[in-house]
Every structure is written in structure tokens, then in C-alpha cells.
């Protein structure tokens, strides 16, 4: 445990070693929220308007919720694993007395901690500037379910990243290509980062909900807003947990097979 | 004219080389292509379903909003197709490989700006033009509206080019380019929709400091007949001024190049 705490501490220090990079990354996050915020603010400029199951308060809370949940779920370092595999740097870690997956999960947690702290400051700053009406959830059960859904989202995203990073075992040149397609494009689109999934027609919604992506952002924020309750909430948490199980099982098989074909190319 | 021919030939050769590299990695090419098409289509569908529910956005009809989005894409994709080399500029500066560009008998800015055309973006350009023509025609524009649209579209390319030159210059001075170019892209992404949706002070920034509105929104407004003569003249003057300033910045940045590590 102590060695992972050391990795956590070093990872935080490493993030601060590239301060400008980190700050610019956070600036980008704020810029990305503007389009979503002002678009929805315009659609719901009439405060009495109710459309797609939201009113102005709930939709703007959704947008602000995205900011915090994104910092927790999408801040990760595990995409660098594909470089380790493709360049042969993985060999360095295999020789060390640490679990490689735990090592990267610890680094992810360090990144999430730092990003969460910054996102809270950004949240407060934007709240002061934009003065949106926000919905405050007071139901303790829903708040606990919200926290649980975020934990599951973090695990799902980490496992997706690690699975994608395993592809270079077989095709080293598509490490970034697969991350671009899945994490930059598909996860961003289908997770609900831009808009709540339930504005789509029922058929499209059903298709999207069969993937793990809506459980990254949309589901946790909807739980916070109280739009998903009772059996739908329990069912959603079970599906998210099932995705964690499926992805973990798949990763174990893929990673073991990958290690067998790994040739430490470049070393 | 002879000089233009020479540079076109060089650009053609550099582009063919760049395409050859990408075509050698067909799987990666396919993934990037699918990703770009997916991202475009998903936002397109989002706008379609959103406007189906709301009827309009700030008084703009669904087709008008989609036309704004398509105009944004045309400027974004064409500039990325032409200026992809900018994304690889940092290693050139860090390693001192920029020396090899400077000693060649061609314009160094031309080489680092246009040296790596992107085939993935090139593939997506023709269908985008078809969509622009289709949605543009549904807005029943006048002939003068079309002409002004094309002029402002060109002006949008000019401003985008000025930004890319400024990013390259910034890279020489500070060694930072990756985030600068991504921040530029995040800001221009705000032009996916008419800048009228943003409130002060953001709208002011997007109009006067990073003129996303002039680049992306004004051409669309010309098609729907909302651009004023004064606005068009100011936009063109702004385009010329930005190009002039970015070239000045480039010449200044060259004097700061240290040829480190070479």
C-alpha cells in the first residue's frame, strides 16, 4: 500500500512539474463548457419553459454537473499505457515489484484529485460570473447513489482506457488512433457531455443506453438531479456494475494474451 | 507567376509525401476518418433533434442553424487539411530541426505551415461542400448574398491562416504549441453556433479579440441577409489587419529562434 501512496504523491508532483500544461488543460475544459452552457441557456431563456423533461434550473445544473463529473471521470493518465506497450517501455514496469494495472489506477487517482480541486474552483468562478439557478439535491439516498454511480463511472472509464491501450500489443501503430476514436469522439459524444441523452428519439436512446458510455456522465448527473429514481436507479446501477464486471473480465483475458505476444519492440 | 508555379509544385510534392505516410497506415487512417465522420454526424443529429423540439434558436430556423454549423465545418476542416503540419512544429523547434528548413531555398513559413496536408480531412471536404450547397439552397439566398458569403468565407480562411501563423510564431518564442493550437480550436469551436447565443463579455471576446464571429458566423448571416455593409467592410479590414500582424509576429519570432539542440 505504501508504495502506491508514494506513486500517488509522485504523480501529483509530476503534474505540477508541467504547470503550464496543466493550467492550459483546465482552461480548455472551461472553454468547452461555454458552448454547452450558453446553448442551453438560450434554449431555456424563458425560465418557465419545460422541454425534454428539463426546466432552466435543471438543465443548467446538468451543465455545471458535467464540469465536476468530467473532472472525476475523464481525468486520467492510463491512455499513456498504449505508448508503453508500443515502445517497449512496459518491460521496465514488468521487472518492478508493482502491479502494472494498480500503478496506473493510482496515477489516475492522483490526476483526478488534482483535476477535481481545480474544477471546484472553476465551478465557483463560473457560478459567480454566470449566476445560473442551480438545483441542490437534498435526498441523502440519491446523493449516495450519485457517489456510487461516479465510482462505477471511474472504473468503467479506466477499464476502457486500459483495454484500448492493449491494442498496440497486436497493432502498435494505432495506439493514438483507437484512443481518438473511442475516448475523444465516441465517449465524449455518447456520455452526455454535450447534452442529456434523453433528448434523442427513443430508438436512438435505447441504442446508446446499451453501451457503457452513458454511465460515464449522463447517468451520474441524472441521478443527482433526481430524474432517475427507485427501480430505474437500482437497474442503472446494476447495469453500470455489470459493465465494470464485463470490462474487467475482458481486460484480464486480453492483457494476458497481449503479454504472451509482447516482444518489447524498441528495447 | 513562375514563383507561384514553383511553390504549387513544392506543395504538391509535400502533400503527396504526407498522403503516402498516412496511406501506409490504413487502419489508423480508417479510425481517424470514422472518428471525424461520427463526431460531425452526432452533432448534426443533436442540432436536428434539438431544433425539432424547440422549433428555432434565437429566431434562427433549423436549416439556418445547420447552415451555420456547416460553414463552421468548412472553415475548420479546410484549414486543418492545409495546416496540419503546424501540429508537428514543436519537435522541430525543440530538436533544432527547423535549421534544416531555414537553410533551404524556399520560404520557411510556407514549409512549416503547408508542409503536411492531411488526407483524412481532404476526404471529408467534398461531402461537406455538397451539404453546404444543399442547405444553402433551402435558405433561398440572393445572388449578392452568395457572393458576399463566398467573400466572407475567404475572409474566414484568411483570419484562420493568420491564427495558425501566430501559433507557429508563438511556438518559436515560447516552445509551446500543442495547447496553444488546441485552445485556438476550442475557441473556434464556439463558432459551431451563431455567436449571438453568447452573453457579454464572452460575446465581445469572440467578436473583437478572437473574431470567431467574423470567421464563422458572419458568412452565414450574409446568406440569410443579416450582414450589414458596414459589418462586411470591417470584417474584411480585420482579416487583412490580422494577416499583416501575424506576418510581423512571424518575422519577429524568427529573430528569437535559438537553434537549440542542433
Short mmCIF file of C-alpha atoms in Angstrom, two decimals:
data_model
loop_
_atom_site.label_atom_id
_atom_site.label_comp_id
_atom_site.label_asym_id
_atom_site.label_seq_id
_atom_site.Cartn_x
_atom_site.Cartn_y
_atom_site.Cartn_z
CA UNK A 1 0.00 0.00 0.00
CA UNK A 2 2.81 2.40 0.95
CA UNK A 3 4.45 2.14 -2.47
CA UNK A 4 1.17 3.09 -4.17
CA UNK A 5 0.84 6.07 -1.85
CA UNK A 6 4.33 7.08 -2.95
CA UNK A 7 3.28 6.70 -6.61
CA UNK A 8 0.24 8.87 -5.83
CA UNK A 9 2.43 11.57 -4.28
CA UNK A 10 4.99 11.48 -7.11
CA UNK A 11 2.20 11.63 -9.72
CA UNK A 12 0.81 14.79 -8.10
CA UNK A 13 4.28 16.33 -8.06
CA UNK A 14 4.78 15.34 -11.69
CA UNK A 15 1.58 17.11 -12.70
CA UNK A 16 2.93 20.26 -11.02
CA UNK A 17 6.25 19.87 -12.82
CA UNK A 18 4.36 20.74 -16.04
CA UNK A 19 2.28 23.54 -14.54
CA UNK A 20 1.63 25.40 -17.79
CA UNK A 21 0.41 22.20 -19.45
CA UNK A 22 -1.92 21.50 -16.56
CA UNK A 23 -3.30 25.04 -16.41
CA UNK A 24 -3.89 25.16 -20.16
CA UNK A 25 -5.66 21.80 -19.96
CA UNK A 26 -8.01 23.25 -17.33
CA UNK A 27 -8.54 26.39 -19.45
CA UNK A 28 -9.60 24.10 -22.28
CA UNK A 29 -12.12 22.39 -20.02
CA UNK A 30 -13.69 25.73 -19.13
CA UNK A 31 -13.84 26.79 -22.80
CA UNK A 32 -15.53 23.53 -23.73
CA UNK A 33 -18.26 24.11 -21.16
CA UNK A 34 -19.15 27.54 -22.62
CA UNK A 35 -20.76 26.20 -25.81
CA UNK A 36 -22.90 23.78 -23.84
CA UNK A 37 -23.83 26.32 -21.17
CA UNK A 38 -24.82 29.15 -23.50
CA UNK A 39 -26.62 26.86 -25.91
CA UNK A 40 -28.85 25.52 -23.14
CA UNK A 41 -29.15 28.92 -21.51
CA UNK A 42 -30.51 30.24 -24.85
CA UNK A 43 -32.90 27.31 -25.33
CA UNK A 44 -34.23 27.82 -21.79
CA UNK A 45 -34.07 31.62 -21.80
CA UNK A 46 -37.73 31.53 -20.82
CA UNK A 47 -37.50 30.33 -17.19
CA UNK A 48 -40.99 28.80 -17.31
CA UNK A 49 -40.18 26.65 -20.32
CA UNK A 50 -40.20 22.85 -19.80
CA UNK A 51 -38.87 20.80 -22.68
CA UNK A 52 -37.15 17.38 -22.98
CA UNK A 53 -38.10 16.80 -19.32
CA UNK A 54 -35.97 19.70 -18.02
CA UNK A 55 -36.56 23.24 -16.86
CA UNK A 56 -33.93 26.02 -16.85
CA UNK A 57 -32.67 25.20 -13.35
CA UNK A 58 -32.24 21.50 -14.02
CA UNK A 59 -30.59 21.84 -17.43
CA UNK A 60 -28.06 24.42 -16.16
CA UNK A 61 -27.37 22.20 -13.13
CA UNK A 62 -26.77 19.41 -15.65
CA UNK A 63 -24.18 21.59 -17.42
CA UNK A 64 -22.43 22.51 -14.17
CA UNK A 65 -22.65 18.87 -13.08
CA UNK A 66 -20.82 17.87 -16.26
CA UNK A 67 -17.89 20.07 -15.20
CA UNK A 68 -17.33 18.24 -11.90
CA UNK A 69 -18.18 14.73 -13.10
CA UNK A 70 -15.94 15.13 -16.14
CA UNK A 71 -13.03 16.14 -13.90
CA UNK A 72 -13.57 12.98 -11.86
CA UNK A 73 -14.22 10.53 -14.68
CA UNK A 74 -12.33 11.79 -17.74
CA UNK A 75 -9.14 12.97 -15.99
CA UNK A 76 -6.83 10.02 -16.47
CA UNK A 77 -3.28 9.07 -17.36
CA UNK A 78 -3.94 5.46 -18.38
CA UNK A 79 -4.03 6.37 -22.10
CA UNK A 80 -0.21 6.53 -21.84
CA UNK A 81 -0.20 2.75 -21.38
CA UNK A 82 -0.50 2.33 -25.17
CA UNK A 83 2.84 4.17 -25.55
CA UNK A 84 4.46 1.85 -23.01
CA UNK A 85 3.21 -1.16 -24.97
CA UNK A 86 4.11 0.22 -28.39
CA UNK A 87 7.60 1.50 -27.41
CA UNK A 88 8.57 -1.45 -25.23
CA UNK A 89 8.68 0.69 -22.07
CA UNK A 90 6.28 -1.80 -20.49
CA UNK A 91 9.32 -4.04 -19.84
CA UNK A 92 10.62 -1.56 -17.25
CA UNK A 93 7.43 -1.93 -15.22
CA UNK A 94 7.15 -5.70 -15.58
CA UNK A 95 10.53 -6.01 -13.87
CA UNK A 96 9.48 -3.89 -10.88
CA UNK A 97 7.69 -5.27 -7.79
CA UNK A 98 4.46 -3.42 -8.56
CA UNK A 99 1.17 -4.38 -10.20
CA UNK A 100 1.08 -2.53 -13.50
CA UNK A 101 -2.69 -2.01 -13.51
CA UNK A 102 -2.68 -0.78 -9.90
CA UNK A 103 0.20 1.55 -10.78
CA UNK A 104 -1.83 3.26 -13.48
CA UNK A 105 -5.00 3.31 -11.42
CA UNK A 106 -3.05 5.12 -8.68
CA UNK A 107 -1.74 7.62 -11.23
CA UNK A 108 -5.32 8.12 -12.46
CA UNK A 109 -6.50 8.80 -8.91
CA UNK A 110 -3.76 11.42 -8.46
CA UNK A 111 -4.81 13.10 -11.68
CA UNK A 112 -8.48 13.02 -10.66
CA UNK A 113 -7.72 14.51 -7.24
CA UNK A 114 -5.89 17.43 -8.75
CA UNK A 115 -8.44 18.00 -11.50
CA UNK A 116 -11.31 17.80 -9.02
CA UNK A 117 -9.74 20.52 -6.85
CA UNK A 118 -9.31 22.78 -9.88
CA UNK A 119 -12.79 22.01 -11.21
CA UNK A 120 -14.31 23.11 -7.89
CA UNK A 121 -12.54 26.46 -8.19
CA UNK A 122 -13.71 26.77 -11.80
CA UNK A 123 -17.22 25.82 -10.73
CA UNK A 124 -17.25 28.60 -8.14
CA UNK A 125 -15.72 31.12 -10.53
CA UNK A 126 -18.22 30.37 -13.30
CA UNK A 127 -21.05 30.34 -10.79
CA UNK A 128 -20.09 33.85 -9.68
CA UNK A 129 -19.75 35.08 -13.30
CA UNK A 130 -22.76 33.38 -14.86
CA UNK A 131 -25.06 33.26 -11.82
CA UNK A 132 -27.08 30.27 -13.03
CA UNK A 133 -30.00 28.92 -10.99
CA UNK A 134 -28.78 25.58 -9.59
CA UNK A 135 -30.68 22.60 -8.26
CA UNK A 136 -29.45 21.38 -4.87
CA UNK A 137 -30.12 17.71 -4.20
CA UNK A 138 -31.02 17.12 -0.54
CA UNK A 139 -32.10 13.47 -0.67
CA UNK A 140 -29.32 11.56 1.14
CA UNK A 141 -30.11 8.29 -0.63
CA UNK A 142 -29.81 9.94 -4.06
CA UNK A 143 -26.56 11.61 -3.04
CA UNK A 144 -25.13 8.23 -2.01
CA UNK A 145 -26.35 6.71 -5.27
CA UNK A 146 -24.71 9.63 -7.11
CA UNK A 147 -21.37 8.91 -5.42
CA UNK A 148 -21.68 5.19 -6.18
CA UNK A 149 -22.50 5.93 -9.84
CA UNK A 150 -19.36 8.09 -10.07
CA UNK A 151 -17.19 5.33 -8.60
CA UNK A 152 -18.60 2.93 -11.21
CA UNK A 153 -18.06 5.53 -13.96
CA UNK A 154 -14.40 5.94 -12.92
CA UNK A 155 -13.89 2.17 -13.06
CA UNK A 156 -15.65 1.85 -16.44
CA UNK A 157 -13.53 4.62 -17.97
CA UNK A 158 -10.30 3.22 -16.55
CA UNK A 159 -11.06 -0.25 -17.90
CA UNK A 160 -12.00 1.14 -21.34
CA UNK A 161 -8.71 3.07 -21.45
CA UNK A 162 -6.71 0.01 -20.46
CA UNK A 163 -8.49 -2.20 -22.99
CA UNK A 164 -7.81 0.32 -25.76
CA UNK A 165 -4.20 0.57 -24.64
CA UNK A 166 -3.88 -3.20 -25.10
CA UNK A 167 -4.48 -2.91 -28.86
CA UNK A 168 -0.81 -1.96 -29.57
CA UNK A 169 0.22 -5.46 -28.41
CA UNK A 170 -1.02 -6.55 -31.83
CA UNK A 171 -1.10 -3.30 -33.85
CA UNK A 172 1.45 -0.85 -32.37
CA UNK A 173 0.74 1.96 -34.85
CA UNK A 174 -2.91 2.52 -33.92
CA UNK A 175 -2.47 3.39 -30.26
CA UNK A 176 -3.50 7.03 -30.68
CA UNK A 177 -5.99 6.24 -33.47
CA UNK A 178 -8.02 3.92 -31.24
CA UNK A 179 -7.95 6.41 -28.35
CA UNK A 180 -9.06 9.20 -30.68
CA UNK A 181 -11.97 7.15 -31.98
CA UNK A 182 -13.19 5.76 -28.67
CA UNK A 183 -12.25 8.20 -25.91
CA UNK A 184 -12.07 11.52 -27.77
CA UNK A 185 -15.00 11.03 -30.13
CA UNK A 186 -17.36 8.23 -29.06
CA UNK A 187 -17.06 8.61 -25.27
CA UNK A 188 -17.38 12.41 -25.49
CA UNK A 189 -20.44 12.14 -27.73
CA UNK A 190 -22.33 9.27 -26.13
CA UNK A 191 -21.51 10.01 -22.48
CA UNK A 192 -23.84 13.00 -22.30
CA UNK A 193 -21.02 15.57 -22.08
CA UNK A 194 -22.71 17.81 -24.60
CA UNK A 195 -26.38 17.13 -23.99
CA UNK A 196 -28.58 14.78 -21.99
CA UNK A 197 -29.11 11.53 -23.89
CA UNK A 198 -32.88 11.72 -23.41
CA UNK A 199 -33.29 14.49 -25.97
CA UNK A 200 -32.64 11.84 -28.63
CA UNK A 201 -35.58 9.85 -30.08
CA UNK A 202 -36.48 6.73 -28.09
CA UNK A 203 -34.87 4.29 -30.52
CA UNK A 204 -31.51 6.12 -30.53
CA UNK A 205 -31.68 6.49 -26.74
CA UNK A 206 -32.19 2.74 -26.35
CA UNK A 207 -29.22 2.02 -28.62
CA UNK A 208 -26.94 4.45 -26.76
CA UNK A 209 -28.02 3.07 -23.38
CA UNK A 210 -26.85 -0.42 -24.36
CA UNK A 211 -23.25 0.91 -24.44
CA UNK A 212 -21.16 1.71 -21.32
CA UNK A 213 -20.71 5.37 -22.33
CA UNK A 214 -23.87 6.98 -20.86
CA UNK A 215 -22.86 5.58 -17.46
CA UNK A 216 -19.80 7.86 -17.51
CA UNK A 217 -21.51 11.27 -17.30
CA UNK A 218 -25.23 11.18 -18.15
CA UNK A 219 -26.28 8.57 -15.60
CA UNK A 220 -24.46 10.07 -12.55
CA UNK A 221 -25.73 13.60 -13.30
CA UNK A 222 -29.28 12.36 -13.86
CA UNK A 223 -29.11 10.51 -10.53
CA UNK A 224 -28.01 13.75 -8.84
CA UNK A 225 -30.88 15.66 -10.46
CA UNK A 226 -33.34 13.06 -9.17
CA UNK A 227 -34.52 12.25 -12.70
CA UNK A 228 -33.69 8.57 -12.18
CA UNK A 229 -35.22 7.08 -9.06
CA UNK A 230 -36.49 3.82 -7.49
CA UNK A 231 -36.17 0.71 -9.70
CA UNK A 232 -34.76 2.65 -12.66
CA UNK A 233 -31.97 3.83 -10.36
CA UNK A 234 -31.26 0.36 -8.99
CA UNK A 235 -31.40 -1.09 -12.52
CA UNK A 236 -29.00 1.59 -13.79
CA UNK A 237 -26.51 0.92 -11.00
CA UNK A 238 -26.69 -2.83 -11.70
CA UNK A 239 -26.06 -2.25 -15.42
CA UNK A 240 -23.08 0.03 -14.63
CA UNK A 241 -21.70 -2.58 -12.21
CA UNK A 242 -22.23 -5.26 -14.86
CA UNK A 243 -20.21 -3.16 -17.32
CA UNK A 244 -17.39 -2.98 -14.77
CA UNK A 245 -17.51 -6.78 -14.47
CA UNK A 246 -17.62 -7.39 -18.24
CA UNK A 247 -14.80 -4.94 -18.95
CA UNK A 248 -12.65 -6.29 -16.09
CA UNK A 249 -13.15 -9.88 -17.29
CA UNK A 250 -12.36 -8.91 -20.89
CA UNK A 251 -9.31 -6.89 -19.86
CA UNK A 252 -7.87 -9.83 -17.91
CA UNK A 253 -8.14 -12.11 -20.93
CA UNK A 254 -6.88 -9.50 -23.42
CA UNK A 255 -3.99 -8.36 -21.21
CA UNK A 256 -2.79 -11.93 -20.56
CA UNK A 257 -2.96 -12.74 -24.28
CA UNK A 258 -1.21 -9.44 -25.03
CA UNK A 259 1.66 -10.19 -22.67
CA UNK A 260 2.18 -13.50 -24.48
CA UNK A 261 2.68 -11.77 -27.83
CA UNK A 262 4.57 -8.77 -26.35
CA UNK A 263 8.04 -8.53 -27.88
CA UNK A 264 9.32 -5.40 -26.16
CA UNK A 265 9.83 -3.77 -29.54
CA UNK A 266 12.20 -0.80 -29.36
CA UNK A 267 14.12 -2.10 -26.34
CA UNK B 1 3.64 33.60 -61.94
CA UNK B 2 6.74 31.43 -62.19
CA UNK B 3 7.15 31.65 -58.44
CA UNK B 4 3.53 30.60 -57.84
CA UNK B 5 4.01 27.60 -60.13
CA UNK B 6 7.19 26.65 -58.26
CA UNK B 7 5.51 26.84 -54.86
CA UNK B 8 2.46 24.96 -56.08
CA UNK B 9 4.74 22.18 -57.34
CA UNK B 10 6.55 22.06 -53.98
CA UNK B 11 3.23 21.98 -52.12
CA UNK B 12 2.03 19.17 -54.36
CA UNK B 13 5.17 17.14 -53.69
CA UNK B 14 5.00 17.70 -49.93
CA UNK B 15 1.31 16.75 -49.91
CA UNK B 16 1.91 13.57 -51.91
CA UNK B 17 4.64 12.61 -49.42
CA UNK B 18 2.36 13.37 -46.50
CA UNK B 19 -0.50 11.34 -48.02
CA UNK B 20 1.89 8.42 -48.66
CA UNK B 21 2.85 8.31 -44.98
CA UNK B 22 -0.80 8.21 -43.87
CA UNK B 23 -1.85 5.74 -46.56
CA UNK B 24 0.85 3.41 -45.26
CA UNK B 25 -1.17 3.11 -42.05
CA UNK B 26 -4.59 2.26 -43.44
CA UNK B 27 -6.06 1.09 -40.14
CA UNK B 28 -5.14 4.32 -38.38
CA UNK B 29 -6.46 6.33 -41.35
CA UNK B 30 -9.78 4.43 -41.17
CA UNK B 31 -10.09 5.09 -37.42
CA UNK B 32 -9.46 8.82 -37.76
CA UNK B 33 -11.86 9.03 -40.69
CA UNK B 34 -14.63 7.17 -38.83
CA UNK B 35 -13.99 9.35 -35.76
CA UNK B 36 -14.30 12.59 -37.70
CA UNK B 37 -17.44 11.47 -39.53
CA UNK B 38 -19.01 10.21 -36.29
CA UNK B 39 -18.29 13.47 -34.44
CA UNK B 40 -19.72 15.57 -37.28
CA UNK B 41 -22.81 13.39 -37.69
CA UNK B 42 -23.54 13.19 -33.98
CA UNK B 43 -23.53 16.98 -33.51
CA UNK B 44 -25.56 17.34 -36.69
CA UNK B 45 -28.18 14.90 -35.32
CA UNK B 46 -28.13 16.67 -31.97
CA UNK B 47 -28.91 20.02 -33.63
CA UNK B 48 -31.58 18.37 -35.75
CA UNK B 49 -33.40 16.81 -32.77
CA UNK B 50 -32.88 19.86 -30.57
CA UNK B 51 -34.46 22.17 -33.15
CA UNK B 52 -37.20 19.66 -33.83
CA UNK B 53 -38.12 20.07 -30.16
CA UNK B 54 -37.61 23.82 -29.83
CA UNK B 55 -38.68 24.98 -33.34
CA UNK B 56 -35.95 27.65 -33.52
CA UNK B 57 -32.92 29.04 -31.72
CA UNK B 58 -32.72 32.78 -31.15
CA UNK B 59 -35.12 33.20 -34.06
CA UNK B 60 -32.97 31.18 -36.47
CA UNK B 61 -34.74 28.26 -38.17
CA UNK B 62 -33.40 24.70 -38.06
CA UNK B 63 -31.93 24.94 -41.59
CA UNK B 64 -30.27 28.26 -40.78
CA UNK B 65 -28.65 26.86 -37.63
CA UNK B 66 -27.48 23.78 -39.54
CA UNK B 67 -26.07 26.08 -42.24
CA UNK B 68 -24.07 27.98 -39.59
CA UNK B 69 -22.74 24.64 -38.33
CA UNK B 70 -21.77 23.57 -41.86
CA UNK B 71 -20.00 26.89 -42.52
CA UNK B 72 -18.01 26.41 -39.31
CA UNK B 73 -17.05 22.94 -40.51
CA UNK B 74 -15.95 24.14 -43.94
CA UNK B 75 -13.53 26.68 -42.44
CA UNK B 76 -12.37 24.27 -39.74
CA UNK B 77 -11.81 21.27 -42.00
CA UNK B 78 -10.21 23.13 -44.91
CA UNK B 79 -7.73 24.92 -42.64
CA UNK B 80 -6.89 21.67 -40.87
CA UNK B 81 -6.40 19.96 -44.21
CA UNK B 82 -3.95 22.66 -45.29
CA UNK B 83 -2.20 23.42 -42.00
CA UNK B 84 -1.84 20.01 -40.32
CA UNK B 85 1.94 20.50 -40.28
CA UNK B 86 1.50 23.11 -37.54
CA UNK B 87 0.71 20.29 -35.10
CA UNK B 88 4.21 18.82 -35.67
CA UNK B 89 6.10 22.08 -35.33
CA UNK B 90 7.12 21.79 -31.67
CA UNK B 91 9.57 18.85 -32.11
CA UNK B 92 11.14 20.78 -34.98
CA UNK B 93 11.86 23.71 -32.66
CA UNK B 94 12.88 21.60 -29.65
CA UNK B 95 15.31 19.45 -31.68
CA UNK B 96 16.63 22.31 -33.76
CA UNK B 97 15.45 20.59 -36.96
CA UNK B 98 13.97 23.91 -38.01
CA UNK B 99 17.55 24.76 -39.09
CA UNK B 100 17.08 22.35 -42.00
CA UNK B 101 14.04 24.34 -43.14
CA UNK B 102 15.77 27.69 -42.80
CA UNK B 103 18.72 26.72 -44.99
CA UNK B 104 16.52 25.58 -47.88
CA UNK B 105 15.81 27.98 -50.77
CA UNK B 106 12.08 28.16 -50.05
CA UNK B 107 10.05 30.33 -47.72
CA UNK B 108 10.32 28.81 -44.23
CA UNK B 109 6.79 29.83 -43.25
CA UNK B 110 5.40 28.15 -46.37
CA UNK B 111 7.22 24.94 -45.40
CA UNK B 112 6.07 24.74 -41.76
CA UNK B 113 2.54 25.93 -42.48
CA UNK B 114 1.67 23.94 -45.59
CA UNK B 115 4.18 21.10 -45.42
CA UNK B 116 1.86 18.28 -44.35
CA UNK B 117 -1.63 18.35 -45.88
CA UNK B 118 -3.99 15.91 -44.17
CA UNK B 119 -5.67 13.32 -46.37
CA UNK B 120 -8.27 12.44 -43.69
CA UNK B 121 -9.61 15.99 -43.82
CA UNK B 122 -9.37 16.07 -47.61
CA UNK B 123 -11.71 13.06 -47.86
CA UNK B 124 -14.36 14.83 -45.77
CA UNK B 125 -14.28 18.11 -47.74
CA UNK B 126 -16.37 17.14 -50.86
CA UNK B 127 -19.38 15.81 -48.89
CA UNK B 128 -19.24 18.93 -46.71
CA UNK B 129 -19.43 21.17 -49.78
CA UNK B 130 -22.41 19.18 -51.04
CA UNK B 131 -24.19 19.68 -47.70
CA UNK B 132 -23.37 23.42 -47.68
CA UNK B 133 -24.81 23.81 -51.19
CA UNK B 134 -27.90 21.76 -50.29
CA UNK B 135 -28.71 23.57 -47.02
CA UNK B 136 -27.67 26.93 -48.51
CA UNK B 137 -30.16 26.46 -51.35
CA UNK B 138 -33.01 25.79 -48.87
CA UNK B 139 -32.43 29.31 -47.48
CA UNK B 140 -33.20 30.81 -50.92
CA UNK B 141 -30.27 33.29 -50.94
CA UNK B 142 -29.96 36.14 -53.42
CA UNK B 143 -27.04 36.22 -55.87
CA UNK B 144 -25.45 39.09 -53.95
CA UNK B 145 -25.91 37.07 -50.73
CA UNK B 146 -23.99 34.15 -52.28
CA UNK B 147 -21.20 36.43 -53.50
CA UNK B 148 -20.86 38.11 -50.08
CA UNK B 149 -20.94 34.67 -48.43
CA UNK B 150 -18.04 33.47 -50.60
CA UNK B 151 -16.05 36.66 -49.93
CA UNK B 152 -16.60 36.33 -46.16
CA UNK B 153 -15.79 32.63 -46.30
CA UNK B 154 -12.48 33.51 -47.92
CA UNK B 155 -12.02 36.17 -45.24
CA UNK B 156 -12.66 33.49 -42.60
CA UNK B 157 -9.88 31.37 -44.14
CA UNK B 158 -7.62 34.41 -44.07
CA UNK B 159 -8.23 35.01 -40.35
CA UNK B 160 -7.76 31.31 -39.58
CA UNK B 161 -4.47 31.37 -41.51
CA UNK B 162 -3.38 34.43 -39.51
CA UNK B 163 -4.09 32.50 -36.30
CA UNK B 164 -2.07 29.49 -37.44
CA UNK B 165 0.87 31.76 -38.32
CA UNK B 166 0.58 33.41 -34.88
CA UNK B 167 0.60 29.95 -33.23
CA UNK B 168 3.78 29.00 -35.14
CA UNK B 169 5.43 32.26 -34.10
CA UNK B 170 4.32 31.72 -30.51
CA UNK B 171 5.91 28.27 -30.67
CA UNK B 172 9.28 29.72 -31.64
CA UNK B 173 9.18 32.29 -28.85
CA UNK B 174 7.81 30.06 -26.04
CA UNK B 175 8.37 26.46 -27.30
CA UNK B 176 4.67 25.90 -26.62
CA UNK B 177 2.38 24.94 -29.49
CA UNK B 178 0.26 21.91 -28.56
CA UNK B 179 -2.02 23.63 -26.10
CA UNK B 180 -1.98 26.93 -27.98
CA UNK B 181 -3.37 25.23 -31.06
CA UNK B 182 -5.91 23.26 -29.03
CA UNK B 183 -7.08 26.41 -27.22
CA UNK B 184 -7.43 28.11 -30.60
CA UNK B 185 -9.54 25.13 -31.74
CA UNK B 186 -11.65 25.18 -28.56
CA UNK B 187 -12.33 28.88 -29.11
CA UNK B 188 -13.23 28.42 -32.77
CA UNK B 189 -15.47 25.51 -31.74
CA UNK B 190 -17.64 28.15 -30.08
CA UNK B 191 -18.44 29.18 -33.67
CA UNK B 192 -20.37 25.97 -34.31
CA UNK B 193 -23.41 28.07 -33.49
CA UNK B 194 -24.03 31.79 -34.15
CA UNK B 195 -22.05 33.83 -31.61
CA UNK B 196 -25.28 35.70 -30.77
CA UNK B 197 -26.02 32.95 -28.22
CA UNK B 198 -23.09 34.03 -26.02
CA UNK B 199 -23.52 36.72 -23.41
CA UNK B 200 -21.13 39.56 -22.51
CA UNK B 201 -18.14 39.58 -22.04
CA UNK B 202 -17.66 36.33 -23.97
CA UNK B 203 -19.51 37.68 -26.99
CA UNK B 204 -17.19 40.71 -27.02
CA UNK B 205 -14.12 38.46 -26.88
CA UNK B 206 -15.46 36.33 -29.73
CA UNK B 207 -16.17 39.41 -31.80
CA UNK B 208 -13.15 41.65 -31.21
CA UNK B 209 -10.26 39.63 -29.73
CA UNK B 210 -10.64 36.15 -31.20
CA UNK B 211 -13.04 37.10 -34.01
CA UNK B 212 -14.81 33.74 -34.22
CA UNK B 213 -18.00 35.62 -35.07
CA UNK B 214 -16.35 37.27 -38.09
CA UNK B 215 -14.80 33.98 -39.20
CA UNK B 216 -17.72 31.59 -38.70
CA UNK B 217 -20.97 33.46 -38.07
CA UNK B 218 -20.81 36.43 -40.43
CA UNK B 219 -20.67 34.37 -43.67
CA UNK B 220 -23.81 32.52 -42.58
CA UNK B 221 -25.50 35.81 -41.75
CA UNK B 222 -24.72 37.06 -45.26
CA UNK B 223 -26.64 34.13 -46.75
CA UNK B 224 -29.70 34.82 -44.62
CA UNK B 225 -29.45 38.55 -45.40
CA UNK B 226 -28.46 39.70 -41.89
CA UNK B 227 -24.97 41.06 -42.64
CA UNK B 228 -24.70 44.84 -42.93
CA UNK B 229 -22.43 46.60 -45.43
CA UNK B 230 -20.50 48.23 -42.58
CA UNK B 231 -20.05 44.85 -40.89
CA UNK B 232 -18.74 43.29 -44.11
CA UNK B 233 -16.21 46.08 -44.70
CA UNK B 234 -14.97 45.94 -41.09
CA UNK B 235 -14.68 42.13 -41.35
CA UNK B 236 -12.53 42.33 -44.47
CA UNK B 237 -10.33 45.05 -42.98
CA UNK B 238 -9.96 42.93 -39.85
CA UNK B 239 -8.91 39.94 -41.97
CA UNK B 240 -6.23 41.97 -43.75
CA UNK B 241 -5.02 43.55 -40.48
CA UNK B 242 -4.75 40.16 -38.74
CA UNK B 243 -2.81 38.71 -41.63
CA UNK B 244 -0.43 41.69 -41.58
CA UNK B 245 0.10 41.45 -37.80
CA UNK B 246 0.64 37.68 -37.86
CA UNK B 247 3.32 38.05 -40.57
CA UNK B 248 5.00 40.76 -38.49
CA UNK B 249 4.91 38.41 -35.48
CA UNK B 250 6.44 35.62 -37.57
CA UNK B 251 9.31 37.85 -38.69
CA UNK B 252 9.87 38.90 -35.07
CA UNK B 253 9.74 35.27 -33.86
CA UNK B 254 12.39 34.23 -36.40
CA UNK B 255 14.82 36.63 -34.75
CA UNK B 256 14.26 34.78 -31.44
CA UNK B 257 14.97 31.31 -32.81
CA UNK B 258 17.96 29.89 -30.92
CA UNK B 259 18.56 26.71 -32.91
CA UNK B 260 18.63 24.82 -29.59
CA UNK B 261 19.90 21.20 -29.57
CA UNK B 262 21.05 21.33 -33.17
#
